[in-house]
mmCIF file with all atom_site columns, C-alpha atoms in Angstrom:
data_model
loop_
_atom_site.group_PDB
_atom_site.id
_atom_site.type_symbol
_atom_site.label_atom_id
_atom_site.label_alt_id
_atom_site.label_comp_id
_atom_site.label_asym_id
_atom_site.label_entity_id
_atom_site.label_seq_id
_atom_site.pdbx_PDB_ins_code
_atom_site.Cartn_x
_atom_site.Cartn_y
_atom_site.Cartn_z
_atom_site.occupancy
_atom_site.B_iso_or_equiv
_atom_site.pdbx_formal_charge
_atom_site.auth_seq_id
_atom_site.auth_comp_id
_atom_site.auth_asym_id
_atom_site.auth_atom_id
_atom_site.pdbx_PDB_model_num
ATOM 1   C CA . MET J 1 1   ? 2.946  215.064 230.310 1.00 0.00 ? 1   MET J CA 1
ATOM 2   C CA . ARG J 1 2   ? 2.468  215.746 226.580 1.00 0.00 ? 2   ARG J CA 1
ATOM 3   C CA . HIS J 1 3   ? 2.648  219.518 227.242 1.00 0.00 ? 3   HIS J CA 1
ATOM 4   C CA . ILE J 1 4   ? 6.063  219.090 228.984 1.00 0.00 ? 4   ILE J CA 1
ATOM 5   C CA . LEU J 1 5   ? 7.509  217.000 226.103 1.00 0.00 ? 5   LEU J CA 1
ATOM 6   C CA . HIS J 1 6   ? 6.289  219.599 223.622 1.00 0.00 ? 6   HIS J CA 1
ATOM 7   C CA . ASN J 1 7   ? 8.342  222.379 225.310 1.00 0.00 ? 7   ASN J CA 1
ATOM 8   C CA . ILE J 1 8   ? 11.632 220.425 225.093 1.00 0.00 ? 8   ILE J CA 1
ATOM 9   C CA . LYS J 1 9   ? 13.687 221.662 222.156 1.00 0.00 ? 9   LYS J CA 1
ATOM 10  C CA . LEU J 1 10  ? 16.375 219.942 220.102 1.00 0.00 ? 10  LEU J CA 1
ATOM 11  C CA . GLY J 1 11  ? 19.152 221.695 222.020 1.00 0.00 ? 11  GLY J CA 1
ATOM 12  C CA . ASP J 1 12  ? 17.696 220.426 225.339 1.00 0.00 ? 12  ASP J CA 1
ATOM 13  C CA . TRP J 1 13  ? 17.844 216.854 224.008 1.00 0.00 ? 13  TRP J CA 1
ATOM 14  C CA . MET J 1 14  ? 21.431 217.353 222.815 1.00 0.00 ? 14  MET J CA 1
ATOM 15  C CA . ILE J 1 15  ? 22.515 218.599 226.226 1.00 0.00 ? 15  ILE J CA 1
ATOM 16  C CA . PHE J 1 16  ? 20.749 215.682 227.888 1.00 0.00 ? 16  PHE J CA 1
ATOM 17  C CA . LEU J 1 17  ? 22.451 213.191 225.493 1.00 0.00 ? 17  LEU J CA 1
ATOM 18  C CA . ALA J 1 18  ? 25.834 214.804 226.034 1.00 0.00 ? 18  ALA J CA 1
ATOM 19  C CA . GLY J 1 19  ? 25.372 214.621 229.860 1.00 0.00 ? 19  GLY J CA 1
ATOM 20  C CA . ALA J 1 20  ? 24.357 210.926 229.688 1.00 0.00 ? 20  ALA J CA 1
ATOM 21  C CA . ILE J 1 21  ? 27.416 210.090 227.594 1.00 0.00 ? 21  ILE J CA 1
ATOM 22  C CA . PHE J 1 22  ? 29.697 212.067 229.863 1.00 0.00 ? 22  PHE J CA 1
ATOM 23  C CA . THR J 1 23  ? 28.232 210.288 232.906 1.00 0.00 ? 23  THR J CA 1
ATOM 24  C CA . VAL J 1 24  ? 28.783 206.744 231.396 1.00 0.00 ? 24  VAL J CA 1
ATOM 25  C CA . TRP J 1 25  ? 32.313 207.731 230.358 1.00 0.00 ? 25  TRP J CA 1
ATOM 26  C CA . LEU J 1 26  ? 33.160 209.127 233.839 1.00 0.00 ? 26  LEU J CA 1
ATOM 27  C CA . ALA J 1 27  ? 31.723 206.024 235.591 1.00 0.00 ? 27  ALA J CA 1
ATOM 28  C CA . ASN J 1 28  ? 33.848 203.811 233.387 1.00 0.00 ? 28  ASN J CA 1
ATOM 29  C CA . ILE J 1 29  ? 36.989 205.630 234.298 1.00 0.00 ? 29  ILE J CA 1
ATOM 30  C CA . ALA J 1 30  ? 36.164 205.824 238.026 1.00 0.00 ? 30  ALA J CA 1
ATOM 31  C CA . TRP J 1 31  ? 35.112 202.193 238.573 1.00 0.00 ? 31  TRP J CA 1
ATOM 32  C CA . ASN J 1 32  ? 37.238 200.370 236.009 1.00 0.00 ? 32  ASN J CA 1
ATOM 33  C CA . ASN J 1 33  ? 40.642 200.306 237.638 1.00 0.00 ? 33  ASN J CA 1
ATOM 34  C CA . GLY J 1 34  ? 41.944 197.807 235.142 1.00 0.00 ? 34  GLY J CA 1
ATOM 35  C CA . ALA J 1 35  ? 43.463 194.432 235.609 1.00 0.00 ? 35  ALA J CA 1
ATOM 36  C CA . ALA J 1 36  ? 45.410 193.644 238.711 1.00 0.00 ? 36  ALA J CA 1
ATOM 37  C CA . ASP J 1 37  ? 48.925 192.183 238.490 1.00 0.00 ? 37  ASP J CA 1
ATOM 38  C CA . LYS J 1 38  ? 50.033 191.878 242.122 1.00 0.00 ? 38  LYS J CA 1
ATOM 39  C CA . ALA J 1 39  ? 48.565 190.876 245.508 1.00 0.00 ? 39  ALA J CA 1
ATOM 40  C CA . ILE J 1 40  ? 49.706 192.604 248.638 1.00 0.00 ? 40  ILE J CA 1
ATOM 41  C CA . ILE J 1 41  ? 49.017 190.646 251.793 1.00 0.00 ? 41  ILE J CA 1
ATOM 42  C CA . ARG J 1 42  ? 49.258 192.340 255.154 1.00 0.00 ? 42  ARG J CA 1
ATOM 43  C CA . SER J 1 43  ? 49.262 190.784 258.686 1.00 0.00 ? 43  SER J CA 1
ATOM 44  C CA . GLY J 1 44  ? 49.129 192.972 261.765 1.00 0.00 ? 44  GLY J CA 1
ATOM 45  C CA . GLY J 1 45  ? 49.294 196.111 259.620 1.00 0.00 ? 45  GLY J CA 1
ATOM 46  C CA . LYS J 1 46  ? 52.641 195.193 258.074 1.00 0.00 ? 46  LYS J CA 1
ATOM 47  C CA . ILE J 1 47  ? 53.269 193.748 254.654 1.00 0.00 ? 47  ILE J CA 1
ATOM 48  C CA . PHE J 1 48  ? 53.546 189.963 254.920 1.00 0.00 ? 48  PHE J CA 1
ATOM 49  C CA . ARG J 1 49  ? 54.097 189.232 251.293 1.00 0.00 ? 49  ARG J CA 1
ATOM 50  C CA . GLU J 1 50  ? 53.731 190.662 247.778 1.00 0.00 ? 50  GLU J CA 1
ATOM 51  C CA . LEU J 1 51  ? 52.825 188.065 245.170 1.00 0.00 ? 51  LEU J CA 1
ATOM 52  C CA . PRO J 1 52  ? 52.230 188.174 241.424 1.00 0.00 ? 52  PRO J CA 1
ATOM 53  C CA . LEU J 1 53  ? 48.780 187.033 240.249 1.00 0.00 ? 53  LEU J CA 1
ATOM 54  C CA . SER J 1 54  ? 50.378 185.111 237.389 1.00 0.00 ? 54  SER J CA 1
ATOM 55  C CA . ARG J 1 55  ? 51.093 182.050 239.697 1.00 0.00 ? 55  ARG J CA 1
ATOM 56  C CA . ASN J 1 56  ? 48.363 179.869 241.146 1.00 0.00 ? 56  ASN J CA 1
ATOM 57  C CA . LEU J 1 57  ? 49.064 179.218 244.821 1.00 0.00 ? 57  LEU J CA 1
ATOM 58  C CA . GLU J 1 58  ? 47.642 179.014 248.351 1.00 0.00 ? 58  GLU J CA 1
ATOM 59  C CA . LEU J 1 59  ? 49.237 180.735 251.279 1.00 0.00 ? 59  LEU J CA 1
ATOM 60  C CA . GLU J 1 60  ? 48.644 180.694 255.005 1.00 0.00 ? 60  GLU J CA 1
ATOM 61  C CA . VAL J 1 61  ? 48.969 184.061 256.728 1.00 0.00 ? 61  VAL J CA 1
ATOM 62  C CA . PRO J 1 62  ? 49.354 184.205 260.559 1.00 0.00 ? 62  PRO J CA 1
ATOM 63  C CA . GLY J 1 63  ? 47.162 186.436 262.718 1.00 0.00 ? 63  GLY J CA 1
ATOM 64  C CA . PRO J 1 64  ? 46.227 186.776 266.313 1.00 0.00 ? 64  PRO J CA 1
ATOM 65  C CA . LEU J 1 65  ? 43.293 184.334 266.005 1.00 0.00 ? 65  LEU J CA 1
ATOM 66  C CA . GLY J 1 66  ? 45.160 181.789 263.866 1.00 0.00 ? 66  GLY J CA 1
ATOM 67  C CA . PHE J 1 67  ? 45.919 181.294 260.116 1.00 0.00 ? 67  PHE J CA 1
ATOM 68  C CA . SER J 1 68  ? 44.017 182.810 257.250 1.00 0.00 ? 68  SER J CA 1
ATOM 69  C CA . LYS J 1 69  ? 44.316 181.089 253.873 1.00 0.00 ? 69  LYS J CA 1
ATOM 70  C CA . ILE J 1 70  ? 44.788 183.164 250.733 1.00 0.00 ? 70  ILE J CA 1
ATOM 71  C CA . SER J 1 71  ? 44.138 181.589 247.352 1.00 0.00 ? 71  SER J CA 1
ATOM 72  C CA . ILE J 1 72  ? 45.510 182.960 244.005 1.00 0.00 ? 72  ILE J CA 1
ATOM 73  C CA . GLN J 1 73  ? 44.063 181.367 240.903 1.00 0.00 ? 73  GLN J CA 1
ATOM 74  C CA . ASP J 1 74  ? 43.570 182.536 237.304 1.00 0.00 ? 74  ASP J CA 1
ATOM 75  C CA . ARG J 1 75  ? 44.842 186.090 238.009 1.00 0.00 ? 75  ARG J CA 1
ATOM 76  C CA . GLN J 1 76  ? 42.328 186.633 240.853 1.00 0.00 ? 76  GLN J CA 1
ATOM 77  C CA . ALA J 1 77  ? 42.686 186.252 244.582 1.00 0.00 ? 77  ALA J CA 1
ATOM 78  C CA . ARG J 1 78  ? 40.498 185.666 247.626 1.00 0.00 ? 78  ARG J CA 1
ATOM 79  C CA . ILE J 1 79  ? 40.625 184.852 251.325 1.00 0.00 ? 79  ILE J CA 1
ATOM 80  C CA . ALA J 1 80  ? 39.526 181.255 251.307 1.00 0.00 ? 80  ALA J CA 1
ATOM 81  C CA . TYR J 1 81  ? 39.573 180.690 255.041 1.00 0.00 ? 81  TYR J CA 1
ATOM 82  C CA . ASP J 1 82  ? 39.721 182.903 258.085 1.00 0.00 ? 82  ASP J CA 1
ATOM 83  C CA . PRO J 1 83  ? 39.223 182.081 261.830 1.00 0.00 ? 83  PRO J CA 1
ATOM 84  C CA . SER J 1 84  ? 37.256 185.240 262.419 1.00 0.00 ? 84  SER J CA 1
ATOM 85  C CA . PRO J 1 85  ? 33.697 184.653 263.678 1.00 0.00 ? 85  PRO J CA 1
ATOM 86  C CA . ARG J 1 86  ? 31.617 186.481 260.973 1.00 0.00 ? 86  ARG J CA 1
ATOM 87  C CA . GLN J 1 87  ? 33.592 185.505 257.837 1.00 0.00 ? 87  GLN J CA 1
ATOM 88  C CA . TYR J 1 88  ? 32.966 188.873 256.074 1.00 0.00 ? 88  TYR J CA 1
ATOM 89  C CA . CYS J 1 89  ? 36.318 188.719 254.249 1.00 0.00 ? 89  CYS J CA 1
ATOM 90  C CA . VAL J 1 90  ? 35.717 185.146 253.068 1.00 0.00 ? 90  VAL J CA 1
ATOM 91  C CA . ARG J 1 91  ? 32.243 186.058 251.806 1.00 0.00 ? 91  ARG J CA 1
ATOM 92  C CA . GLN J 1 92  ? 33.785 188.890 249.698 1.00 0.00 ? 92  GLN J CA 1
ATOM 93  C CA . GLY J 1 93  ? 34.813 186.262 247.216 1.00 0.00 ? 93  GLY J CA 1
ATOM 94  C CA . TRP J 1 94  ? 37.225 186.573 244.376 1.00 0.00 ? 94  TRP J CA 1
ATOM 95  C CA . LEU J 1 95  ? 38.976 189.906 243.860 1.00 0.00 ? 95  LEU J CA 1
ATOM 96  C CA . LYS J 1 96  ? 39.848 190.644 240.210 1.00 0.00 ? 96  LYS J CA 1
ATOM 97  C CA . HIS J 1 97  ? 40.473 194.319 239.693 1.00 0.00 ? 97  HIS J CA 1
ATOM 98  C CA . ALA J 1 98  ? 43.212 196.670 240.906 1.00 0.00 ? 98  ALA J CA 1
ATOM 99  C CA . GLY J 1 99  ? 42.097 198.504 244.058 1.00 0.00 ? 99  GLY J CA 1
ATOM 100 C CA . GLU J 1 100 ? 39.875 195.773 245.447 1.00 0.00 ? 100 GLU J CA 1
ATOM 101 C CA . VAL J 1 101 ? 40.523 194.840 249.105 1.00 0.00 ? 101 VAL J CA 1
ATOM 102 C CA . ALA J 1 102 ? 39.336 192.140 251.507 1.00 0.00 ? 102 ALA J CA 1
ATOM 103 C CA . ILE J 1 103 ? 39.985 192.801 255.249 1.00 0.00 ? 103 ILE J CA 1
ATOM 104 C CA . CYS J 1 104 ? 39.671 190.425 258.144 1.00 0.00 ? 104 CYS J CA 1
ATOM 105 C CA . LEU J 1 105 ? 39.667 192.824 261.085 1.00 0.00 ? 105 LEU J CA 1
ATOM 106 C CA . PRO J 1 106 ? 39.530 190.362 264.013 1.00 0.00 ? 106 PRO J CA 1
ATOM 107 C CA . ASN J 1 107 ? 42.502 188.411 262.588 1.00 0.00 ? 107 ASN J CA 1
ATOM 108 C CA . GLN J 1 108 ? 44.302 191.553 261.263 1.00 0.00 ? 108 GLN J CA 1
ATOM 109 C CA . VAL J 1 109 ? 44.831 190.074 257.809 1.00 0.00 ? 109 VAL J CA 1
ATOM 110 C CA . SER J 1 110 ? 44.125 191.939 254.573 1.00 0.00 ? 110 SER J CA 1
ATOM 111 C CA . LEU J 1 111 ? 44.458 191.265 250.838 1.00 0.00 ? 111 LEU J CA 1
ATOM 112 C CA . GLU J 1 112 ? 44.817 194.109 248.300 1.00 0.00 ? 112 GLU J CA 1
ATOM 113 C CA . LEU J 1 113 ? 45.159 193.859 244.541 1.00 0.00 ? 113 LEU J CA 1
ATOM 114 C CA . THR J 1 114 ? 47.257 196.423 242.714 1.00 0.00 ? 114 THR J CA 1
ATOM 115 C CA . GLY J 1 115 ? 47.956 197.194 239.088 1.00 0.00 ? 115 GLY J CA 1
ATOM 116 C CA . ASN J 1 116 ? 49.272 199.939 236.904 1.00 0.00 ? 116 ASN J CA 1
ATOM 117 C CA . ASN J 1 117 ? 46.492 202.345 237.961 1.00 0.00 ? 117 ASN J CA 1
ATOM 118 C CA . LYS J 1 118 ? 45.909 203.161 241.665 1.00 0.00 ? 118 LYS J CA 1
#
């Protein structure tokens, strides 16, 4: 191990450091979509309602299995209740960033957050 470290030169370390910084910068851009400002709610594949995240409210959205309840609170949104059997969309929890989506497939209801950046 000591022999390998002895062969690494200053230029090698600088390239490694530049690559690490570039990777962190790229990850920040790719996964940080920014703050969301609007919720798009779909039912049956069609837009049911578009709501600003600036208002706290609860909304019932109809689907084939019954009503799903969407909660918007403190600039974040979630599917609070859904009649689907496995509850995956409810377990997803609060969505906060633009581009995040919760989908309830059996009930054909989805919640998507959007912002300035797609």
